[in-house]
């Protein structure tokens, strides 16, 4: 699947593993609940492991884990649900998470710019046709007021 | 007033380009209705009964004469020749065409104006006292702090998709003219025991369906922490505010449901974490204060004697001075209210030619600046007393000198059924009827401060719940009815009005208002006792008896 990562269109080979399904080989994402329950098994997994956060998650539960994660996905249940924006901020500023933060789910390509300013650096769009729009919006503004944001 | 630097200008130019692209994509069918709705709202565009409505930001109500002229030309070229001042010091156009709005925004950008975040579930325009910088009861000019807050709000990437809209007001005076207790956040400049000036922060005030008066969350905050504290409140709200029901989504509900102590704990914890990284440098404050430096007042203004003579000679003039001017901190000057409440004119409306004329008057008499007020009038803030007479004559010729500021005909009124698709009932037509009835009563202008607020539905855009007299349009089986409340206030003694009784029919409203005024005159203990004080002393019963006497 194509995604945007660090302002480039790239191929993503992560596999979405639903709760209850067996772990695939290679790089996988699991829900936060599964991560919490099967952490040691997941940390022993051959490929890389990413965690999917829902919009009502408390990101602080990942405080101990940020160094062992290379991907956190923020799922937007609806584009109007702005909690993911604060989650991204907290992951970067409070937990000092350095890995990939990827926006997934139901958000607008027009939100990619604000998402990039709170620390999201990768974008998977439900509708792949919108990737080009999302990519172009990343350059919508060359100036900003909020010194503490990206 | 604040002048844009290159960054400010680039930002609003880029915003126009962004929205032009979004509008084009929408018109080509590439953006869905719901998605475009969110995007257009954050650019000030509602779709109402007849057409889109465009709401332009009036940052803390301050406008320059070139900006007024631009609004006049937009009213002429893109609208039906008038604009409307809102209760949050913004400016609205009721008849623009969607396809033309990017062009209007581009025109606005040429005079440092925009419509960013004037609607939608985001950080809205920061409002302030319309007499900021000239009134006699303030600690410090609040506008530099408003501008710092405004900049922090504009395109804040984290808080654009909040549970609900979010409004901040700032006041620095003894008399709160900015309704700060009825905003999501109210910021007050205060002095602590050590003599330092900082901020007292209120949270969780608001109007609408569930009017609530704000609660203190912090009694004193050092100035340098203002943005980190606001950011902490917004983050707590963004993460915890309810998203399941739009009527329970404002921060006032979160504060009420969780309790102020819990919210304070969350906010303070977050603030302690982020505050050191977000201090506002002293230099930023200094530079911003310099942007709002007082104009060069004429030192000889106080020597004038002609004003006193005119006051003694001309009854109409002295009546206007009494109602439509306010004391100024500089001797020999006054602040002048330009009344947008002429009896036959929809409250808060101003025509293109009036806008141009007020711009000229601002240039001639008031250092080229105008303010919009929370009660939908304009202010020329720096008028020499010696010039008041000629200014009055000119305003009078423009129908902008109705001597009714703060009186019962200075009604705040929402667009109601005439323009608003949410309305239950008409407001503009009833206001006209009330005005016609009151116009025949000479004494009404001498009744002093009576604030009548009139909303066409429960959303309460005209803040009826804090009107001394509140009128609310309700729908009963498709017929327009009106619910009256008494005793509300948005000022220091903020209070939510009490229901007078059952809703009344449309044709009964003007009579009910005159009944209420008659009871006040009969009940007040002296001419000094204000309407609100009388209502608070005698309660609503005598009013209720009279209004419902014949039913
Ligand atoms: S109070 Fe109701 S009718 Fe009036 S403008 Fe607001 S939403 Fe419309």
XYZ file of C-alpha atoms and ligand atoms in Angstrom:
709
model
C 0.000 0.000 0.000
C 1.181 3.505 -0.820
C 1.490 6.025 1.945
C 3.146 9.374 2.479
C 6.142 9.257 4.745
C 8.390 12.233 5.415
C 6.822 14.010 2.439
C 7.528 11.145 0.023
C 5.195 8.603 -1.520
C 6.498 5.235 -0.362
C 5.338 1.649 -0.215
C 4.269 0.418 3.221
C 4.508 -3.302 4.002
C 3.074 -3.313 7.479
C 0.309 -5.824 8.078
C -2.750 -4.967 10.117
C -3.353 -7.733 12.644
C -6.823 -7.738 14.160
C -7.315 -8.691 17.790
C -7.602 -12.484 18.050
C -5.872 -13.167 14.714
C -2.547 -14.966 14.625
C 0.531 -12.776 14.270
C 1.728 -12.595 10.675
C 5.347 -12.627 9.730
C 7.071 -9.386 8.965
C 6.132 -5.931 10.232
C 2.762 -5.809 11.941
C 0.453 -3.412 13.766
C -1.707 -4.416 16.715
C -4.221 -2.617 18.875
C -3.117 -0.936 22.072
C -5.106 -3.496 24.071
C -3.280 -6.358 22.423
C 0.058 -4.650 22.900
C -0.619 -4.313 26.599
C -1.730 -7.931 26.973
C 0.891 -9.648 24.851
C 3.754 -7.265 25.194
C 6.518 -9.829 25.803
C 5.405 -12.042 22.919
C 5.190 -9.019 20.648
C 8.592 -7.759 21.680
C 10.003 -11.151 20.657
C 8.312 -10.907 17.242
C 10.648 -11.301 14.269
C 9.475 -8.241 12.411
C 8.796 -4.745 13.717
C 5.679 -4.021 15.775
C 3.527 -0.940 15.607
C 0.646 0.034 17.881
C -2.692 1.404 16.743
C -4.233 4.032 19.006
C -7.927 4.815 18.987
C -9.021 8.372 19.597
C -10.097 7.677 23.182
C -6.747 6.139 24.143
C -4.521 7.465 26.885
C -1.130 7.799 25.231
C 0.644 7.849 28.570
C 0.281 4.076 28.849
C 2.989 3.869 26.180
C 5.452 5.797 28.313
C 7.602 2.743 29.026
C 7.427 1.446 25.478
C 8.327 4.310 23.222
C 11.860 3.080 22.676
C 10.750 -0.347 21.520
C 8.183 0.982 19.031
C 8.930 2.160 15.526
C 5.356 2.927 14.479
C 2.355 4.384 16.257
C -0.806 4.686 14.208
C -3.429 7.229 15.196
C -6.830 6.124 14.005
C -9.335 8.868 13.205
C -12.876 7.501 13.577
C -14.179 10.719 11.992
C -12.371 13.760 10.690
C -14.114 15.878 13.313
C -12.514 13.959 16.183
C -9.450 16.053 16.982
C -8.106 14.038 19.891
C -5.476 12.448 17.652
C -3.877 15.853 17.233
C -3.223 16.057 20.964
C -2.085 12.430 21.049
C 0.555 13.170 18.451
C 1.723 16.198 20.419
C 1.957 14.197 23.647
C 3.796 11.326 21.962
C 6.428 13.701 20.661
C 6.693 16.253 23.459
C 5.848 14.338 26.589
C 6.956 10.800 25.761
C 9.721 11.924 23.439
C 8.755 9.266 20.934
C 11.031 9.402 17.876
C 9.523 6.770 15.590
C 6.910 7.064 12.887
C 3.469 8.460 13.699
C 1.010 7.575 11.010
C -2.489 8.960 10.614
C -5.023 6.353 9.526
C -8.777 6.163 9.256
C -11.366 8.794 8.371
C -9.599 12.096 8.090
C -9.412 14.633 5.286
C -6.360 15.131 3.100
C -6.827 18.792 3.997
C -5.927 17.955 7.582
C -2.495 16.601 6.680
C -0.798 19.960 7.146
C -2.011 20.450 10.734
C -1.239 16.808 11.466
C 2.296 17.306 10.249
C 2.643 20.257 12.592
C 1.773 18.190 15.652
C 4.266 15.457 14.849
C 2.525 13.102 12.425
C 5.030 12.205 9.704
C 3.175 9.513 7.770
C -0.254 9.373 6.176
C -2.294 6.451 4.976
C -5.481 7.528 3.226
C -8.591 5.376 2.932
C -8.974 6.649 -0.588
C -5.579 6.327 -2.291
C -6.580 8.990 -4.821
C -6.348 11.532 -2.028
C -2.668 10.896 -1.341
C -1.651 13.439 -3.943
C -3.883 16.094 -2.372
C -2.584 15.309 1.107
C 0.975 15.575 -0.155
C 0.346 18.941 -1.753
C -1.350 20.366 1.347
C 1.803 19.744 3.362
C 3.152 22.886 1.738
C 0.042 25.029 2.249
C 1.743 27.406 4.661
C 5.299 28.652 4.930
C 4.764 30.570 8.202
C 3.239 29.845 11.605
C 2.518 31.526 14.918
C 2.857 28.728 17.466
C 6.524 28.593 18.390
C 6.143 25.368 20.369
C 4.733 23.368 17.444
C 6.495 22.025 14.373
C -3.125 49.453 16.279
C -1.339 46.270 15.332
C 0.265 46.396 11.885
C 0.952 43.147 10.078
C 4.551 42.166 9.442
C 5.591 40.059 6.438
C 4.842 36.807 8.224
C 1.320 37.870 9.169
C 0.623 38.944 5.612
C 2.081 35.770 4.115
C -0.060 33.681 6.431
C -3.361 35.241 5.399
C -2.363 35.262 1.730
C -1.562 31.570 1.902
C -4.867 30.982 3.653
C -6.715 32.592 0.742
C -4.863 30.366 -1.712
C -5.643 27.304 0.364
C -9.348 28.108 0.573
C -9.565 28.988 -3.103
C -8.230 25.528 -3.889
C -10.658 23.894 -1.466
C -13.622 25.789 -2.939
C -12.620 24.792 -6.475
C -12.301 21.157 -5.461
C -15.700 21.308 -3.761
C -17.385 22.868 -6.768
C -15.858 20.100 -8.928
C -17.300 17.500 -6.553
C -13.940 16.447 -5.154
C -14.747 17.302 -1.522
C -17.813 15.920 0.208
C -20.512 18.111 1.778
C -19.573 17.351 5.370
C -15.888 17.820 4.751
C -16.335 21.083 2.915
C -18.709 22.276 5.595
C -15.953 21.979 8.205
C -13.440 23.686 5.942
C -15.719 26.554 4.995
C -16.832 27.133 8.598
C -13.218 27.658 9.580
C -13.167 30.335 6.919
C -16.245 32.041 8.296
C -18.826 30.698 5.867
C -22.231 29.472 7.005
C -24.998 28.439 4.692
C -28.161 30.068 5.937
C -31.718 30.455 4.742
C -31.043 32.454 1.609
C -27.370 32.282 0.832
C -23.971 31.754 2.361
C -23.102 34.137 5.154
C -19.529 35.316 5.559
C -18.271 36.294 9.003
C -15.120 38.369 9.036
C -12.901 38.637 12.095
C -12.759 41.944 13.920
C -9.845 41.199 16.244
C -10.918 42.568 19.656
C -13.161 44.877 17.645
C -10.437 47.155 16.315
C -10.776 48.394 12.723
C -8.880 50.977 10.686
C -10.446 53.395 8.228
C -8.989 51.559 5.177
C -10.507 48.369 6.557
C -13.923 50.044 6.873
C -13.681 51.285 3.295
C -12.830 47.803 2.150
C -15.875 46.450 3.975
C -17.954 49.143 2.255
C -16.686 48.168 -1.177
C -17.295 44.476 -0.488
C -20.844 45.320 0.640
C -21.363 47.129 -2.673
C -19.604 44.746 -5.026
C -20.463 41.357 -3.565
C -23.444 41.881 -1.275
C -26.610 43.923 -1.003
C -25.003 47.117 0.179
C -24.749 46.523 3.902
C -22.805 44.681 6.586
C -23.778 43.486 10.043
C -21.853 43.803 13.329
C -22.090 40.701 15.550
C -22.067 40.312 19.325
C -18.488 39.098 19.155
C -17.209 42.201 17.412
C -17.095 40.485 14.023
C -18.546 41.688 10.725
C -20.996 39.660 8.666
C -22.173 39.717 5.097
C -25.482 37.999 4.447
C -25.562 37.652 0.687
C -22.199 36.695 -0.818
C -21.954 33.978 -3.471
C -19.868 30.975 -2.537
C -17.859 31.088 -5.769
C -16.906 34.683 -5.025
C -15.851 34.200 -1.426
C -12.201 33.431 -2.257
C -12.122 36.778 -4.106
C -13.660 38.545 -1.111
C -11.080 36.954 1.165
C -8.340 38.118 -1.157
C -9.703 41.656 -1.004
C -9.795 41.458 2.775
C -6.223 40.199 2.918
C -5.140 43.367 1.120
C -6.170 45.335 4.236
C -4.883 42.829 6.815
C -8.251 41.204 7.404
C -9.448 37.620 7.227
C -12.269 35.293 8.201
C -10.104 32.598 9.756
C -11.755 30.637 12.567
C -14.771 32.898 12.858
C -16.887 29.779 12.920
C -16.496 26.033 13.402
C -15.381 23.958 16.370
C -12.145 25.785 16.840
C -10.533 28.725 18.623
C -12.583 31.791 17.707
C -11.940 35.518 17.571
C -10.485 36.932 20.793
C -12.679 39.758 22.063
C -12.073 42.648 24.426
C -13.474 45.795 25.935
C -14.473 48.221 23.176
C -13.194 51.082 25.356
C -9.771 49.466 25.827
C -6.975 51.993 26.071
C -9.256 55.004 26.571
C -11.534 54.163 29.502
C -10.923 55.522 32.960
C -11.146 52.275 34.918
C -8.524 49.997 33.427
C -5.302 48.610 34.804
C -3.539 48.386 31.465
C -4.529 48.284 27.803
C -5.632 44.648 27.258
C -5.198 44.693 23.482
C -1.502 43.757 23.311
C -2.389 40.594 25.235
C -5.379 40.012 22.979
C -3.136 40.200 19.940
C -0.655 37.758 21.471
C -3.545 35.401 22.204
C -5.023 35.986 18.747
C -1.784 34.972 17.075
C -1.563 31.854 19.207
C -5.098 30.866 18.166
C -4.691 31.429 14.435
C -4.032 28.148 12.621
C -3.191 26.422 15.886
C -2.703 22.947 14.468
C -3.724 20.994 17.550
C -6.997 22.721 18.370
C -8.818 23.019 15.042
C -11.115 20.023 15.621
C -12.289 20.605 19.171
C -15.480 19.101 20.599
C -17.126 22.489 20.066
C -16.376 26.166 19.444
C -14.102 27.941 21.909
C -14.188 31.628 22.760
C -11.759 33.752 24.745
C -12.363 37.287 26.024
C -9.989 39.638 27.818
C -10.827 42.473 30.194
C -8.650 44.841 32.129
C -11.179 47.198 33.637
C -13.196 47.395 36.840
C -16.400 47.246 34.828
C -16.349 44.128 32.677
C -17.552 45.235 29.250
C -16.307 42.128 27.454
C -18.624 39.574 29.134
C -15.576 37.572 30.209
C -17.596 35.536 32.709
C -19.615 34.153 29.814
C -16.755 32.892 27.676
C -15.067 29.512 27.530
C -12.048 31.301 28.938
C -12.188 34.742 30.525
C -8.886 36.520 31.075
C -8.745 39.435 33.529
C -5.751 41.633 34.066
C -5.319 41.923 37.836
C -2.735 43.191 40.298
C -1.503 40.841 43.021
C -0.457 41.750 46.564
C 3.106 42.361 45.414
C 1.828 44.955 42.959
C 2.588 42.885 39.848
C 0.110 42.760 37.019
C -0.868 39.323 35.776
C -3.941 37.381 34.765
C -6.876 35.923 36.616
C -8.259 33.057 34.556
C -11.897 31.966 34.444
C -13.061 28.883 32.647
C -16.342 27.296 31.619
C -18.606 30.266 31.114
C -20.943 30.283 28.163
C -24.371 31.076 26.788
C -26.473 29.039 24.385
C -28.869 26.387 25.652
C -27.197 25.968 29.006
C -25.998 29.387 30.156
C -23.315 29.086 32.832
C -21.157 31.702 34.520
C -17.426 31.007 34.381
C -15.472 29.747 37.391
C -12.043 30.876 38.516
C -9.408 28.303 37.679
C -6.396 30.420 38.643
C -6.450 33.617 40.693
C -3.114 34.893 39.414
C -0.913 33.886 36.508
C 2.341 35.597 35.633
C 2.093 37.248 32.246
C 4.848 35.190 30.669
C 2.814 32.028 31.199
C -0.319 33.096 29.399
C 0.103 30.917 26.314
C 1.192 27.793 28.180
C -1.808 28.108 30.480
C -4.227 28.525 27.597
C -2.587 25.614 25.823
C -2.945 23.412 28.904
C -6.661 24.236 29.217
C -7.239 23.570 25.534
C -5.398 20.254 25.608
C -7.371 19.053 28.605
C -10.560 20.127 26.846
C -9.621 18.621 23.483
C -8.890 15.255 25.098
C -11.715 15.193 27.646
C -14.573 17.293 26.313
C -17.660 15.353 25.305
C -17.970 14.490 21.634
C -21.127 12.388 21.834
C -23.649 15.241 22.006
C -23.115 18.674 20.547
C -25.234 20.287 23.243
C -22.994 18.873 25.952
C -19.705 19.489 24.193
C -18.675 22.937 25.424
C -16.039 23.190 28.127
C -18.697 24.576 30.494
C -20.311 21.116 30.557
C -16.959 19.408 31.154
C -16.298 21.737 34.085
C -19.773 21.181 35.465
C -19.697 17.402 35.090
C -16.155 16.845 36.345
C -16.025 19.700 38.828
C -13.646 22.641 38.727
C -11.180 21.007 41.146
C -10.584 18.020 38.913
C -10.262 20.182 35.815
C -7.874 22.478 37.652
C -5.711 19.495 38.673
C -5.529 18.263 35.087
C -4.774 21.723 33.710
C -2.160 22.566 36.327
C -0.387 19.235 35.833
C -0.220 19.747 32.089
C 0.804 23.371 32.534
C 3.675 22.498 34.888
C 4.934 20.097 32.248
C 4.927 22.584 29.370
C 5.293 26.016 30.938
C 9.058 26.426 30.784
C 9.144 25.696 27.087
C 6.411 28.180 26.262
C 7.291 31.361 28.115
C 6.438 34.542 26.272
C 9.663 36.584 26.198
C 9.555 40.028 27.819
C 10.605 41.476 24.492
C 7.482 40.110 22.809
C 5.316 41.941 25.332
C 7.297 45.157 24.910
C 7.066 45.066 21.138
C 3.384 44.300 21.247
C 2.645 47.067 23.753
C 4.497 49.485 21.455
C 2.126 48.514 18.630
C -0.769 49.831 20.697
C 0.913 53.037 21.838
C -1.550 55.829 22.542
C -2.022 58.359 19.734
C -0.668 61.875 20.130
C -3.398 63.657 22.019
C -3.727 67.414 21.807
C -2.647 68.769 25.168
C -4.734 71.868 24.755
C -7.936 69.858 24.285
C -8.894 70.359 27.930
C -8.932 74.143 27.530
C -11.976 74.063 25.308
C -15.068 75.924 26.526
C -17.256 75.601 23.438
C -18.389 72.106 24.365
C -19.921 73.257 27.649
C -21.707 76.065 25.819
C -23.164 73.766 23.187
C -24.279 71.363 25.886
C -26.158 74.129 27.633
C -27.669 75.460 24.406
C -28.775 72.393 22.532
C -31.028 69.876 24.234
C -30.805 67.279 21.473
C -27.029 67.479 21.514
C -26.819 67.162 25.267
C -29.118 64.158 25.194
C -26.863 62.518 22.626
C -23.767 63.324 24.689
C -25.412 61.865 27.770
C -26.221 58.540 26.110
C -23.745 58.124 23.290
C -20.432 59.245 24.740
C -18.194 57.795 27.417
C -15.539 59.338 29.642
C -12.005 59.292 28.278
C -8.862 58.992 30.348
C -7.426 62.085 28.638
C -8.938 65.402 29.683
C -10.770 67.131 26.841
C -11.563 63.897 24.993
C -14.537 61.563 24.879
C -15.268 58.189 23.331
C -18.274 58.349 21.013
C -20.704 55.541 20.277
C -22.000 55.369 16.733
C -25.482 53.919 17.198
C -26.424 51.162 14.760
C -29.831 50.995 16.422
C -31.875 53.568 14.535
C -35.545 52.699 15.094
C -36.259 51.591 11.532
C -32.987 49.754 10.945
C -32.175 46.104 11.786
C -29.938 46.191 14.883
C -26.238 46.140 14.036
C -26.646 46.742 10.306
C -24.619 49.417 8.530
C -24.769 50.375 4.863
C -21.839 50.739 2.496
C -22.185 54.511 2.366
C -22.376 54.712 6.162
C -19.223 52.583 6.392
C -17.408 54.919 4.029
C -18.665 57.936 5.931
C -17.614 56.529 9.315
C -14.172 55.815 7.836
C -13.926 59.461 6.826
C -15.055 60.603 10.273
C -12.494 58.307 11.879
C -9.765 59.850 9.753
C -10.916 63.348 10.510
C -11.614 63.037 14.227
C -10.321 59.805 15.725
C -6.853 58.874 14.454
C -8.294 56.655 11.723
C -9.567 53.954 14.067
C -12.992 52.533 14.885
C -14.083 49.790 17.255
C -17.014 47.419 17.038
C -18.838 46.630 20.263
C -20.326 43.556 21.859
C -23.708 45.330 21.719
C -23.462 45.764 17.941
C -22.558 49.440 17.717
C -19.364 51.228 16.702
C -17.076 53.471 18.734
C -14.945 56.418 17.694
C -12.703 56.313 20.712
C -10.658 59.517 20.664
C -12.807 62.560 20.004
C -11.898 66.022 21.208
C -14.755 67.577 23.120
C -14.464 70.699 20.987
C -15.302 68.565 17.937
C -18.226 66.704 19.410
C -20.867 69.088 18.154
C -19.845 68.942 14.521
C -19.308 65.191 14.738
C -22.799 64.784 16.193
C -24.301 66.791 13.347
C -22.515 64.649 10.784
C -23.502 61.409 12.489
C -27.062 62.628 12.783
C -27.193 63.318 9.047
C -26.036 59.726 8.525
C -28.740 58.349 10.872
C -25.997 57.146 13.175
C -26.755 59.367 16.155
C -29.861 57.821 17.716
C -29.307 58.758 21.366
C -29.999 55.317 22.741
C -26.754 53.598 23.746
C -27.359 51.429 26.793
C -31.059 52.234 26.760
C -33.970 49.983 26.073
C -33.900 50.543 22.302
C -30.208 49.587 22.053
C -31.393 46.018 21.527
C -28.967 43.209 20.724
C -30.726 41.073 18.193
C -29.766 38.015 16.167
C -30.814 37.644 12.512
C -33.715 35.344 13.470
C -36.089 33.925 10.881
C -35.141 36.537 8.309
C -31.731 34.996 7.695
C -31.018 32.107 10.013
C -32.001 28.570 9.099
C -32.046 27.522 12.763
C -34.474 30.208 13.905
C -37.783 29.439 15.587
C -39.107 32.937 15.324
C -38.565 36.357 13.823
C -36.497 38.853 15.773
C -35.850 41.796 13.454
C -39.546 42.430 12.801
C -40.461 42.217 16.485
C -37.578 44.519 17.387
C -38.963 47.027 14.920
C -42.388 46.758 16.557
C -40.878 47.219 20.004
C -39.005 50.266 18.768
C -42.125 51.745 17.206
C -44.040 51.306 20.435
C -41.253 52.715 22.586
C -40.620 55.579 20.228
C -43.918 57.123 21.255
C -42.847 57.103 24.872
C -40.686 60.095 25.615
C -39.524 58.943 28.963
C -37.902 55.699 27.893
C -34.523 57.189 27.127
C -34.339 58.501 30.641
C -34.766 55.095 32.177
C -31.039 54.565 32.143
C -29.201 51.339 31.577
C -31.545 48.612 30.309
C -30.130 45.880 28.168
C -32.590 44.030 25.969
C -31.211 40.937 24.220
C -33.275 39.093 21.643
C -32.492 35.662 20.129
C -34.546 33.789 17.554
C -33.852 30.359 19.079
C -32.273 28.469 21.971
C -28.796 28.824 20.512
C -28.871 32.255 22.020
C -26.644 34.147 19.593
C -27.932 37.445 20.986
C -27.258 36.335 24.574
C -30.868 36.712 25.699
C -30.186 34.779 28.897
C -27.953 37.595 30.163
C -30.139 40.462 28.977
C -31.652 42.603 31.714
C -34.696 41.787 29.625
C -34.227 38.665 27.529
C -36.488 37.661 24.652
C -36.260 34.185 23.179
C -38.130 32.988 20.097
C -39.759 29.587 20.536
C -41.743 27.524 18.121
C -45.118 26.192 19.210
C -46.708 24.080 16.511
C -45.297 26.228 13.770
C -46.322 29.524 15.405
C -43.802 32.075 16.669
C -43.921 32.579 20.455
C -41.633 34.470 22.770
C -40.235 33.601 26.176
C -39.235 36.549 28.374
C -36.595 36.550 31.102
C -35.643 39.280 33.562
C -32.568 40.073 35.613
C -29.746 38.645 33.481
C -26.395 40.413 33.180
C -23.112 39.881 31.382
C -21.156 42.422 33.406
C -19.504 42.275 36.824
C -22.604 40.949 38.562
C -23.077 38.327 35.818
C -26.356 36.480 36.187
C -28.689 34.330 34.142
C -32.153 35.847 33.757
C -35.213 34.261 35.348
C -38.168 33.145 33.272
C -41.028 35.548 33.646
C -43.744 33.008 32.841
C -45.181 31.181 29.872
C -44.279 32.276 26.338
C -46.368 35.046 24.808
C -47.640 35.658 21.294
C -45.814 37.828 18.797
C -48.228 40.758 18.942
C -48.046 40.792 22.750
C -44.301 41.385 22.917
C -44.168 45.206 22.543
C -46.897 45.636 25.170
C -45.101 43.253 27.527
C -41.940 45.349 27.238
C -43.779 48.576 28.030
C -45.527 46.840 30.939
C -42.166 45.795 32.323
C -40.843 49.342 32.001
C -43.919 50.755 33.729
C -43.519 48.376 36.642
C -39.903 49.434 36.920
C -40.836 53.107 37.028
C -43.485 52.408 39.669
C -41.258 50.187 41.787
C -37.864 51.863 41.735
C -36.985 53.466 45.021
C -35.399 56.487 43.361
C -34.383 57.655 39.921
C -30.937 56.368 40.747
C -32.010 52.771 41.135
C -31.255 50.964 37.878
C -33.604 48.537 36.213
C -31.414 45.595 37.167
C -31.156 46.722 40.779
C -34.926 47.084 40.983
C -35.513 43.628 39.529
C -32.998 42.168 41.961
C -34.634 43.960 44.911
C -38.328 43.388 44.218
C -38.072 40.080 42.352
C -39.993 39.187 39.228
C -43.473 38.897 40.763
C -44.679 42.478 40.196
C -43.507 42.259 36.582
C -45.171 38.929 36.120
C -48.465 40.159 37.539
C -48.585 43.081 35.155
C -47.502 41.258 32.009
C -49.916 38.389 32.533
C -52.676 40.517 34.098
C -55.068 40.255 31.198
C -54.725 36.547 30.624
S -30.113 32.633 18.105
Fe -30.896 31.023 16.788
S -32.079 32.177 15.284
Fe -30.721 33.620 16.209
S -28.915 33.627 14.898
Fe -28.535 32.200 16.578
S -29.094 30.245 15.729
Fe -30.044 31.783 14.415
